[in-house]
Amino acid sequence: MIKSMTGFGSTDLAVGAFHHRIELRSVNSKFCDIKVKTPPDMNGLEQRIMAKIRERLARGRVDLLVYREAAEMDVPRAVTVNWDLLDQYFKAYRSIREKYGVNQDINLNNMINAREVVTLQRQAGDLESMWKSLEPGIDTVLDSLIDMRENEGRLLAVDMAGRLDIIKKIVGKLAVLAPEMVEIYKKRLEERIAALLPQGGVDETRLAQEVLFFADRTDITEEIIRLKSHIQQFLTFLDIVEPVGRKLDFLIQEMNREINTIGSKSSSAEISQMVVEVKSELEKLREQIQNVE
């Protein structure tokens, strides 16, 4: 069964000593466009996350967010001292004192508060350990998102099958009506000739040639056959598990091409109206296909 490209999944889990929330959402896209946002200490896991998503999703714009539900003060931090910079500050202070004859001692508090000497940094976590905790959560949100995409896909399939049934019935009517148009044309041509020429003045050979020319010019047999084939292919694709969005889009283009050809060949208002109805249903199908994986 086809899948939609719209879905959402979320879960909560512990990674290390902290609580995290994962949210995954996807919408329509011609390609598989993935964006991942994690806490800074998890940046090294983004490629693994993207690879796991690509294993299970073929198309869609996908956004995955991992955020830590903890206050900044709770995040492990480390104090670092820039000793080279501290040496430079010390030498500068001593040079100032000697140049201006200042006897004041160099204050330790001033030294450690000098810009960028002492910094507080988040402690880097163990990526492998974080991945072991995070990976099950990624699987969970993917499962939820895919379930939603499958459910919506089933609804899309039902709707599209219904529209294809409408098109199929109209195409069946076209197949019956088209030959009748040739007989109608022949009858009208005979009536016009009879009105213009004396009785018995009709050239049957010329009449037959005109009718044959009309029949050849308006023959839509090939277009009808191809349309029926495309409809059957379309219905088959609706039951396939693998991504078929691009294939369905191609079929819609081909069906539009065939119905446009039928419209250009038609000299009948009734056939022209049927062509309009088919094109209307094809446009609705095309809109639905934009959300098929």
PDB file of C-alpha atoms in Angstrom:
ATOM      1  CA  MET A   1       0.000   0.000   0.000  1.00  0.00           C
ATOM      2  CA  ILE A   2       1.248   3.496  -0.828  1.00  0.00           C
ATOM      3  CA  LYS A   3       2.476   5.848   1.903  1.00  0.00           C
ATOM      4  CA  SER A   4       1.900   9.528   2.435  1.00  0.00           C
ATOM      5  CA  MET A   5       4.867  11.835   3.030  1.00  0.00           C
ATOM      6  CA  THR A   6       3.183  13.578   5.960  1.00  0.00           C
ATOM      7  CA  GLY A   7       3.777  12.225   9.445  1.00  0.00           C
ATOM      8  CA  PHE A   8       4.843  12.913  13.017  1.00  0.00           C
ATOM      9  CA  GLY A   9       6.404  10.967  15.862  1.00  0.00           C
ATOM     10  CA  SER A  10       7.733  11.823  19.319  1.00  0.00           C
ATOM     11  CA  THR A  11       9.146  10.095  22.370  1.00  0.00           C
ATOM     12  CA  ASP A  12      10.894  10.821  25.668  1.00  0.00           C
ATOM     13  CA  LEU A  13      13.973   9.001  26.895  1.00  0.00           C
ATOM     14  CA  ALA A  14      17.024   9.293  29.106  1.00  0.00           C
ATOM     15  CA  VAL A  15      20.446   9.826  27.565  1.00  0.00           C
ATOM     16  CA  GLY A  16      23.121   9.788  30.200  1.00  0.00           C
ATOM     17  CA  ALA A  17      21.899  11.557  33.330  1.00  0.00           C
ATOM     18  CA  PHE A  18      19.375  13.740  31.532  1.00  0.00           C
ATOM     19  CA  HIS A  19      15.887  13.553  30.106  1.00  0.00           C
ATOM     20  CA  HIS A  20      15.542  14.137  26.369  1.00  0.00           C
ATOM     21  CA  ARG A  21      12.670  14.517  23.937  1.00  0.00           C
ATOM     22  CA  ILE A  22      12.811  13.482  20.268  1.00  0.00           C
ATOM     23  CA  GLU A  23      10.396  14.877  17.703  1.00  0.00           C
ATOM     24  CA  LEU A  24      10.291  13.761  14.060  1.00  0.00           C
ATOM     25  CA  ARG A  25       8.054  15.268  11.378  1.00  0.00           C
ATOM     26  CA  SER A  26       7.898  15.020   7.602  1.00  0.00           C
ATOM     27  CA  VAL A  27       6.063  16.853   4.809  1.00  0.00           C
ATOM     28  CA  ASN A  28       6.004  16.761   1.008  1.00  0.00           C
ATOM     29  CA  SER A  29       9.217  16.990  -1.010  1.00  0.00           C
ATOM     30  CA  LYS A  30      10.458  15.662  -4.336  1.00  0.00           C
ATOM     31  CA  PHE A  31      13.564  14.346  -2.590  1.00  0.00           C
ATOM     32  CA  CYS A  32      14.643  13.050   0.802  1.00  0.00           C
ATOM     33  CA  ASP A  33      15.713  16.243   2.555  1.00  0.00           C
ATOM     34  CA  ILE A  34      16.727  15.618   6.167  1.00  0.00           C
ATOM     35  CA  LYS A  35      17.586  18.188   8.825  1.00  0.00           C
ATOM     36  CA  VAL A  36      18.732  17.189  12.310  1.00  0.00           C
ATOM     37  CA  LYS A  37      19.079  19.439  15.343  1.00  0.00           C
ATOM     38  CA  THR A  38      20.583  18.121  18.581  1.00  0.00           C
ATOM     39  CA  PRO A  39      22.230  19.503  21.733  1.00  0.00           C
ATOM     40  CA  PRO A  40      25.841  20.592  21.001  1.00  0.00           C
ATOM     41  CA  ASP A  41      27.399  17.560  22.674  1.00  0.00           C
ATOM     42  CA  MET A  42      25.418  15.280  20.285  1.00  0.00           C
ATOM     43  CA  ASN A  43      26.472  16.985  17.065  1.00  0.00           C
ATOM     44  CA  GLY A  44      28.776  14.084  16.310  1.00  0.00           C
ATOM     45  CA  LEU A  45      25.747  11.777  16.025  1.00  0.00           C
ATOM     46  CA  GLU A  46      23.905  13.727  13.306  1.00  0.00           C
ATOM     47  CA  GLN A  47      25.291  11.687  10.404  1.00  0.00           C
ATOM     48  CA  ARG A  48      24.274   8.431  12.092  1.00  0.00           C
ATOM     49  CA  ILE A  49      20.785   9.805  12.693  1.00  0.00           C
ATOM     50  CA  MET A  50      20.443  10.888   9.063  1.00  0.00           C
ATOM     51  CA  ALA A  51      21.646   7.509   7.820  1.00  0.00           C
ATOM     52  CA  LYS A  52      19.068   5.701   9.988  1.00  0.00           C
ATOM     53  CA  ILE A  53      16.274   7.923   8.658  1.00  0.00           C
ATOM     54  CA  ARG A  54      17.318   7.301   5.051  1.00  0.00           C
ATOM     55  CA  GLU A  55      17.163   3.555   5.653  1.00  0.00           C
ATOM     56  CA  ARG A  56      13.417   3.828   6.185  1.00  0.00           C
ATOM     57  CA  LEU A  57      12.219   6.946   4.358  1.00  0.00           C
ATOM     58  CA  ALA A  58      12.646   7.489   0.612  1.00  0.00           C
ATOM     59  CA  ARG A  59      11.062  10.906   0.123  1.00  0.00           C
ATOM     60  CA  GLY A  60       9.921  13.924   2.113  1.00  0.00           C
ATOM     61  CA  ARG A  61      11.328  16.904   3.943  1.00  0.00           C
ATOM     62  CA  VAL A  62      12.198  15.437   7.314  1.00  0.00           C
ATOM     63  CA  ASP A  63      13.040  17.364  10.488  1.00  0.00           C
ATOM     64  CA  LEU A  64      14.323  15.616  13.601  1.00  0.00           C
ATOM     65  CA  LEU A  65      14.756  17.561  16.834  1.00  0.00           C
ATOM     66  CA  VAL A  66      16.449  16.265  19.965  1.00  0.00           C
ATOM     67  CA  TYR A  67      16.311  18.613  22.913  1.00  0.00           C
ATOM     68  CA  ARG A  68      17.426  18.200  26.486  1.00  0.00           C
ATOM     69  CA  GLU A  69      14.857  18.869  29.162  1.00  0.00           C
ATOM     70  CA  ALA A  70      17.340  20.076  31.773  1.00  0.00           C
ATOM     71  CA  ALA A  71      18.437  23.453  33.109  1.00  0.00           C
ATOM     72  CA  GLU A  72      21.749  24.782  31.880  1.00  0.00           C
ATOM     73  CA  MET A  73      23.188  24.579  35.402  1.00  0.00           C
ATOM     74  CA  ASP A  74      22.535  20.828  35.437  1.00  0.00           C
ATOM     75  CA  VAL A  75      24.691  20.121  32.380  1.00  0.00           C
ATOM     76  CA  PRO A  76      28.160  18.763  33.279  1.00  0.00           C
ATOM     77  CA  ARG A  77      30.784  21.467  32.847  1.00  0.00           C
ATOM     78  CA  ALA A  78      34.559  21.734  33.075  1.00  0.00           C
ATOM     79  CA  VAL A  79      36.746  24.682  34.120  1.00  0.00           C
ATOM     80  CA  THR A  80      39.685  25.331  31.806  1.00  0.00           C
ATOM     81  CA  VAL A  81      42.591  27.751  32.210  1.00  0.00           C
ATOM     82  CA  ASN A  82      44.356  29.290  29.222  1.00  0.00           C
ATOM     83  CA  TRP A  83      47.855  29.241  30.706  1.00  0.00           C
ATOM     84  CA  ASP A  84      49.580  30.828  27.715  1.00  0.00           C
ATOM     85  CA  LEU A  85      47.175  33.752  27.802  1.00  0.00           C
ATOM     86  CA  LEU A  86      47.550  34.023  31.593  1.00  0.00           C
ATOM     87  CA  ASP A  87      51.360  34.258  31.193  1.00  0.00           C
ATOM     88  CA  GLN A  88      50.901  37.102  28.726  1.00  0.00           C
ATOM     89  CA  TYR A  89      48.570  38.958  31.099  1.00  0.00           C
ATOM     90  CA  PHE A  90      51.082  38.499  33.963  1.00  0.00           C
ATOM     91  CA  LYS A  91      53.956  39.876  31.865  1.00  0.00           C
ATOM     92  CA  ALA A  92      51.804  42.804  30.760  1.00  0.00           C
ATOM     93  CA  TYR A  93      50.820  43.649  34.345  1.00  0.00           C
ATOM     94  CA  ARG A  94      54.465  43.427  35.480  1.00  0.00           C
ATOM     95  CA  SER A  95      55.616  45.641  32.587  1.00  0.00           C
ATOM     96  CA  ILE A  96      52.981  48.258  33.452  1.00  0.00           C
ATOM     97  CA  ARG A  97      54.018  48.190  37.117  1.00  0.00           C
ATOM     98  CA  GLU A  98      57.731  48.608  36.291  1.00  0.00           C
ATOM     99  CA  LYS A  99      57.158  51.346  33.682  1.00  0.00           C
ATOM    100  CA  TYR A 100      55.066  53.501  35.964  1.00  0.00           C
ATOM    101  CA  GLY A 101      56.780  52.602  39.244  1.00  0.00           C
ATOM    102  CA  VAL A 102      53.698  51.102  40.790  1.00  0.00           C
ATOM    103  CA  ASN A 103      54.496  49.060  43.932  1.00  0.00           C
ATOM    104  CA  GLN A 104      51.081  47.416  44.102  1.00  0.00           C
ATOM    105  CA  ASP A 105      51.139  43.610  44.027  1.00  0.00           C
ATOM    106  CA  ILE A 106      49.590  41.837  41.065  1.00  0.00           C
ATOM    107  CA  ASN A 107      46.101  40.784  42.182  1.00  0.00           C
ATOM    108  CA  LEU A 108      45.180  37.144  41.596  1.00  0.00           C
ATOM    109  CA  ASN A 109      41.505  38.039  41.284  1.00  0.00           C
ATOM    110  CA  ASN A 110      42.295  40.419  38.434  1.00  0.00           C
ATOM    111  CA  MET A 111      44.370  37.713  36.777  1.00  0.00           C
ATOM    112  CA  ILE A 112      41.706  35.014  36.737  1.00  0.00           C
ATOM    113  CA  ASN A 113      38.964  37.472  35.735  1.00  0.00           C
ATOM    114  CA  ALA A 114      40.931  38.654  32.731  1.00  0.00           C
ATOM    115  CA  ARG A 115      39.135  38.014  29.455  1.00  0.00           C
ATOM    116  CA  GLU A 116      39.246  34.382  28.257  1.00  0.00           C
ATOM    117  CA  VAL A 117      41.713  33.206  30.906  1.00  0.00           C
ATOM    118  CA  VAL A 118      39.250  30.987  32.775  1.00  0.00           C
ATOM    119  CA  THR A 119      36.338  29.490  30.854  1.00  0.00           C
ATOM    120  CA  LEU A 120      33.509  27.152  31.738  1.00  0.00           C
ATOM    121  CA  GLN A 121      32.769  24.535  29.068  1.00  0.00           C
ATOM    122  CA  ARG A 122      30.325  21.670  28.716  1.00  0.00           C
ATOM    123  CA  GLN A 123      32.013  18.355  29.217  1.00  0.00           C
ATOM    124  CA  ALA A 124      31.994  16.261  26.074  1.00  0.00           C
ATOM    125  CA  GLY A 125      29.964  13.088  26.513  1.00  0.00           C
ATOM    126  CA  ASP A 126      30.828   9.641  25.251  1.00  0.00           C
ATOM    127  CA  LEU A 127      29.255   9.535  21.751  1.00  0.00           C
ATOM    128  CA  GLU A 128      29.053   5.756  21.627  1.00  0.00           C
ATOM    129  CA  SER A 129      27.268   5.627  24.952  1.00  0.00           C
ATOM    130  CA  MET A 130      24.905   8.424  23.911  1.00  0.00           C
ATOM    131  CA  TRP A 131      24.147   6.648  20.617  1.00  0.00           C
ATOM    132  CA  LYS A 132      23.221   3.415  22.412  1.00  0.00           C
ATOM    133  CA  SER A 133      20.692   5.373  24.472  1.00  0.00           C
ATOM    134  CA  LEU A 134      19.466   7.547  21.601  1.00  0.00           C
ATOM    135  CA  GLU A 135      19.101   4.931  18.842  1.00  0.00           C
ATOM    136  CA  PRO A 136      16.029   3.146  20.318  1.00  0.00           C
ATOM    137  CA  GLY A 137      14.306   6.532  20.560  1.00  0.00           C
ATOM    138  CA  ILE A 138      15.057   7.248  16.889  1.00  0.00           C
ATOM    139  CA  ASP A 139      13.531   3.873  15.988  1.00  0.00           C
ATOM    140  CA  THR A 140      10.437   4.663  18.054  1.00  0.00           C
ATOM    141  CA  VAL A 141       9.730   8.024  16.407  1.00  0.00           C
ATOM    142  CA  LEU A 142      10.372   6.503  12.970  1.00  0.00           C
ATOM    143  CA  ASP A 143       7.857   3.746  13.730  1.00  0.00           C
ATOM    144  CA  SER A 144       5.252   6.331  14.783  1.00  0.00           C
ATOM    145  CA  LEU A 145       5.871   8.539  11.757  1.00  0.00           C
ATOM    146  CA  ILE A 146       5.727   5.630   9.323  1.00  0.00           C
ATOM    147  CA  ASP A 147       2.481   4.349  10.894  1.00  0.00           C
ATOM    148  CA  MET A 148       0.942   7.771  10.317  1.00  0.00           C
ATOM    149  CA  ARG A 149       2.243   7.884   6.739  1.00  0.00           C
ATOM    150  CA  GLU A 150       0.824   4.409   6.059  1.00  0.00           C
ATOM    151  CA  ASN A 151      -2.592   5.298   7.508  1.00  0.00           C
ATOM    152  CA  GLU A 152      -2.819   8.430   5.401  1.00  0.00           C
ATOM    153  CA  GLY A 153      -1.549   6.442   2.420  1.00  0.00           C
ATOM    154  CA  ARG A 154      -4.469   4.038   2.751  1.00  0.00           C
ATOM    155  CA  LEU A 155      -6.908   6.952   2.653  1.00  0.00           C
ATOM    156  CA  LEU A 156      -5.144   8.405  -0.379  1.00  0.00           C
ATOM    157  CA  ALA A 157      -5.286   5.043  -2.145  1.00  0.00           C
ATOM    158  CA  VAL A 158      -9.040   4.725  -1.571  1.00  0.00           C
ATOM    159  CA  ASP A 159      -9.641   8.242  -2.879  1.00  0.00           C
ATOM    160  CA  MET A 160      -7.446   7.740  -5.948  1.00  0.00           C
ATOM    161  CA  ALA A 161      -8.973   4.353  -6.749  1.00  0.00           C
ATOM    162  CA  GLY A 162     -12.386   6.014  -6.706  1.00  0.00           C
ATOM    163  CA  ARG A 163     -11.244   8.717  -9.125  1.00  0.00           C
ATOM    164  CA  LEU A 164      -9.655   6.134 -11.388  1.00  0.00           C
ATOM    165  CA  ASP A 165     -12.963   4.273 -11.461  1.00  0.00           C
ATOM    166  CA  ILE A 166     -14.682   7.470 -12.624  1.00  0.00           C
ATOM    167  CA  ILE A 167     -12.060   7.940 -15.351  1.00  0.00           C
ATOM    168  CA  LYS A 168     -12.341   4.293 -16.388  1.00  0.00           C
ATOM    169  CA  LYS A 169     -16.102   4.596 -16.853  1.00  0.00           C
ATOM    170  CA  ILE A 170     -15.723   7.765 -18.927  1.00  0.00           C
ATOM    171  CA  VAL A 171     -13.043   6.133 -21.086  1.00  0.00           C
ATOM    172  CA  GLY A 172     -15.423   3.206 -21.625  1.00  0.00           C
ATOM    173  CA  LYS A 173     -18.085   5.637 -22.835  1.00  0.00           C
ATOM    174  CA  LEU A 174     -15.550   7.299 -25.137  1.00  0.00           C
ATOM    175  CA  ALA A 175     -14.670   3.937 -26.656  1.00  0.00           C
ATOM    176  CA  VAL A 176     -18.342   3.370 -27.497  1.00  0.00           C
ATOM    177  CA  LEU A 177     -19.135   6.910 -28.579  1.00  0.00           C
ATOM    178  CA  ALA A 178     -16.174   7.517 -30.911  1.00  0.00           C
ATOM    179  CA  PRO A 179     -17.262   5.015 -33.635  1.00  0.00           C
ATOM    180  CA  GLU A 180     -20.786   6.403 -33.441  1.00  0.00           C
ATOM    181  CA  MET A 181     -19.395   9.836 -34.299  1.00  0.00           C
ATOM    182  CA  VAL A 182     -18.225   8.463 -37.647  1.00  0.00           C
ATOM    183  CA  GLU A 183     -21.765   7.267 -38.494  1.00  0.00           C
ATOM    184  CA  ILE A 184     -23.234  10.581 -37.388  1.00  0.00           C
ATOM    185  CA  TYR A 185     -20.705  12.432 -39.553  1.00  0.00           C
ATOM    186  CA  LYS A 186     -21.555  10.213 -42.526  1.00  0.00           C
ATOM    187  CA  LYS A 187     -25.273  10.801 -42.102  1.00  0.00           C
ATOM    188  CA  ARG A 188     -24.859  14.559 -41.794  1.00  0.00           C
ATOM    189  CA  LEU A 189     -22.585  14.638 -44.833  1.00  0.00           C
ATOM    190  CA  GLU A 190     -25.123  12.678 -46.886  1.00  0.00           C
ATOM    191  CA  GLU A 191     -27.887  15.053 -45.807  1.00  0.00           C
ATOM    192  CA  ARG A 192     -25.859  18.129 -46.752  1.00  0.00           C
ATOM    193  CA  ILE A 193     -24.918  16.698 -50.147  1.00  0.00           C
ATOM    194  CA  ALA A 194     -28.485  15.675 -50.826  1.00  0.00           C
ATOM    195  CA  ALA A 195     -29.637  19.195 -50.041  1.00  0.00           C
ATOM    196  CA  LEU A 196     -27.109  20.747 -52.403  1.00  0.00           C
ATOM    197  CA  LEU A 197     -27.164  18.276 -55.306  1.00  0.00           C
ATOM    198  CA  PRO A 198     -29.981  16.912 -57.440  1.00  0.00           C
ATOM    199  CA  GLN A 199     -31.361  13.524 -56.542  1.00  0.00           C
ATOM    200  CA  GLY A 200     -28.920  10.778 -57.478  1.00  0.00           C
ATOM    201  CA  GLY A 201     -25.988  13.152 -57.798  1.00  0.00           C
ATOM    202  CA  VAL A 202     -24.071  11.790 -54.779  1.00  0.00           C
ATOM    203  CA  ASP A 203     -20.660  10.361 -55.616  1.00  0.00           C
ATOM    204  CA  GLU A 204     -20.580   7.324 -53.323  1.00  0.00           C
ATOM    205  CA  THR A 205     -16.856   6.804 -53.843  1.00  0.00           C
ATOM    206  CA  ARG A 206     -16.046  10.376 -52.892  1.00  0.00           C
ATOM    207  CA  LEU A 207     -18.432  10.145 -49.948  1.00  0.00           C
ATOM    208  CA  ALA A 208     -16.716   6.990 -48.742  1.00  0.00           C
ATOM    209  CA  GLN A 209     -13.316   8.678 -49.031  1.00  0.00           C
ATOM    210  CA  GLU A 210     -14.495  11.663 -46.988  1.00  0.00           C
ATOM    211  CA  VAL A 211     -15.943   9.410 -44.299  1.00  0.00           C
ATOM    212  CA  LEU A 212     -12.762   7.319 -44.239  1.00  0.00           C
ATOM    213  CA  PHE A 213     -10.649  10.449 -43.912  1.00  0.00           C
ATOM    214  CA  PHE A 214     -12.825  11.656 -41.022  1.00  0.00           C
ATOM    215  CA  ALA A 215     -12.671   8.267 -39.323  1.00  0.00           C
ATOM    216  CA  ASP A 216      -8.899   8.165 -39.608  1.00  0.00           C
ATOM    217  CA  ARG A 217      -8.483  11.722 -38.360  1.00  0.00           C
ATOM    218  CA  THR A 218     -10.742  11.210 -35.359  1.00  0.00           C
ATOM    219  CA  ASP A 219      -9.737   7.652 -34.489  1.00  0.00           C
ATOM    220  CA  ILE A 220      -8.896   7.465 -30.773  1.00  0.00           C
ATOM    221  CA  THR A 221      -8.491   3.702 -30.506  1.00  0.00           C
ATOM    222  CA  GLU A 222      -4.806   3.864 -29.602  1.00  0.00           C
ATOM    223  CA  GLU A 223      -5.364   6.596 -27.030  1.00  0.00           C
ATOM    224  CA  ILE A 224      -8.183   4.585 -25.431  1.00  0.00           C
ATOM    225  CA  ILE A 225      -6.010   1.466 -25.242  1.00  0.00           C
ATOM    226  CA  ARG A 226      -3.127   3.391 -23.664  1.00  0.00           C
ATOM    227  CA  LEU A 227      -5.431   5.115 -21.186  1.00  0.00           C
ATOM    228  CA  LYS A 228      -6.858   1.775 -20.055  1.00  0.00           C
ATOM    229  CA  SER A 229      -3.327   0.418 -19.682  1.00  0.00           C
ATOM    230  CA  HIS A 230      -2.246   3.436 -17.610  1.00  0.00           C
ATOM    231  CA  ILE A 231      -5.294   3.089 -15.366  1.00  0.00           C
ATOM    232  CA  GLN A 232      -4.466  -0.570 -14.721  1.00  0.00           C
ATOM    233  CA  GLN A 233      -0.828   0.272 -13.985  1.00  0.00           C
ATOM    234  CA  PHE A 234      -1.917   3.023 -11.626  1.00  0.00           C
ATOM    235  CA  LEU A 235      -4.171   0.642  -9.686  1.00  0.00           C
ATOM    236  CA  THR A 236      -1.335  -1.889  -9.471  1.00  0.00           C
ATOM    237  CA  PHE A 237       1.037   0.723  -8.053  1.00  0.00           C
ATOM    238  CA  LEU A 238      -1.474   1.617  -5.328  1.00  0.00           C
ATOM    239  CA  ASP A 239      -0.918  -1.832  -3.789  1.00  0.00           C
ATOM    240  CA  ILE A 240       2.900  -1.762  -3.946  1.00  0.00           C
ATOM    241  CA  VAL A 241       4.786  -1.294  -0.676  1.00  0.00           C
ATOM    242  CA  GLU A 242       7.849   0.407  -2.193  1.00  0.00           C
ATOM    243  CA  PRO A 243       7.824   4.169  -2.955  1.00  0.00           C
ATOM    244  CA  VAL A 244       5.889   4.834  -6.185  1.00  0.00           C
ATOM    245  CA  GLY A 245       5.202   8.578  -6.061  1.00  0.00           C
ATOM    246  CA  ARG A 246       7.433   9.418  -9.020  1.00  0.00           C
ATOM    247  CA  LYS A 247       5.970   6.568 -11.083  1.00  0.00           C
ATOM    248  CA  LEU A 248       2.437   7.737 -10.383  1.00  0.00           C
ATOM    249  CA  ASP A 249       3.389  11.275 -11.316  1.00  0.00           C
ATOM    250  CA  PHE A 250       4.759  10.002 -14.630  1.00  0.00           C
ATOM    251  CA  LEU A 251       1.565   8.029 -15.308  1.00  0.00           C
ATOM    252  CA  ILE A 252      -0.560  11.115 -14.690  1.00  0.00           C
ATOM    253  CA  GLN A 253       1.516  13.022 -17.249  1.00  0.00           C
ATOM    254  CA  GLU A 254       1.015  10.244 -19.784  1.00  0.00           C
ATOM    255  CA  MET A 255      -2.724  10.065 -19.111  1.00  0.00           C
ATOM    256  CA  ASN A 256      -3.006  13.814 -19.565  1.00  0.00           C
ATOM    257  CA  ARG A 257      -1.174  13.520 -22.869  1.00  0.00           C
ATOM    258  CA  GLU A 258      -3.592  10.855 -24.123  1.00  0.00           C
ATOM    259  CA  ILE A 259      -6.742  12.691 -23.071  1.00  0.00           C
ATOM    260  CA  ASN A 260      -5.454  15.924 -24.606  1.00  0.00           C
ATOM    261  CA  THR A 261      -4.921  14.067 -27.891  1.00  0.00           C
ATOM    262  CA  ILE A 262      -8.462  12.729 -27.728  1.00  0.00           C
ATOM    263  CA  GLY A 263      -9.717  16.264 -27.148  1.00  0.00           C
ATOM    264  CA  SER A 264      -7.795  17.601 -30.139  1.00  0.00           C
ATOM    265  CA  LYS A 265      -9.231  14.877 -32.393  1.00  0.00           C
ATOM    266  CA  SER A 266     -12.798  15.336 -31.260  1.00  0.00           C
ATOM    267  CA  SER A 267     -15.400  17.309 -33.185  1.00  0.00           C
ATOM    268  CA  SER A 268     -18.140  16.288 -30.775  1.00  0.00           C
ATOM    269  CA  ALA A 269     -19.359  18.485 -27.931  1.00  0.00           C
ATOM    270  CA  GLU A 270     -20.259  15.345 -25.980  1.00  0.00           C
ATOM    271  CA  ILE A 271     -16.758  13.908 -26.281  1.00  0.00           C
ATOM    272  CA  SER A 272     -15.241  17.300 -25.451  1.00  0.00           C
ATOM    273  CA  GLN A 273     -17.299  17.387 -22.245  1.00  0.00           C
ATOM    274  CA  MET A 274     -16.036  13.921 -21.296  1.00  0.00           C
ATOM    275  CA  VAL A 275     -12.475  15.049 -21.929  1.00  0.00           C
ATOM    276  CA  VAL A 276     -13.016  17.967 -19.536  1.00  0.00           C
ATOM    277  CA  GLU A 277     -14.352  15.587 -16.869  1.00  0.00           C
ATOM    278  CA  VAL A 278     -11.364  13.259 -17.222  1.00  0.00           C
ATOM    279  CA  LYS A 279      -8.908  16.166 -17.040  1.00  0.00           C
ATOM    280  CA  SER A 280     -10.632  17.423 -13.886  1.00  0.00           C
ATOM    281  CA  GLU A 281     -10.224  14.016 -12.206  1.00  0.00           C
ATOM    282  CA  LEU A 282      -6.599  13.781 -13.378  1.00  0.00           C
ATOM    283  CA  GLU A 283      -5.840  17.155 -11.814  1.00  0.00           C
ATOM    284  CA  LYS A 284      -7.295  15.975  -8.498  1.00  0.00           C
ATOM    285  CA  LEU A 285      -5.175  12.826  -8.763  1.00  0.00           C
ATOM    286  CA  ARG A 286      -2.082  14.902  -9.505  1.00  0.00           C
ATOM    287  CA  GLU A 287      -2.676  16.955  -6.353  1.00  0.00           C
ATOM    288  CA  GLN A 288      -3.016  13.795  -4.266  1.00  0.00           C
ATOM    289  CA  ILE A 289       0.146  12.282  -5.752  1.00  0.00           C
ATOM    290  CA  GLN A 290       2.186  15.238  -4.511  1.00  0.00           C
ATOM    291  CA  ASN A 291       1.863  13.698  -1.040  1.00  0.00           C
ATOM    292  CA  VAL A 292       2.748  10.100  -2.035  1.00  0.00           C
ATOM    293  CA  GLU A 293       6.189   8.781  -1.090  1.00  0.00           C
TER     294      GLU A 293
END
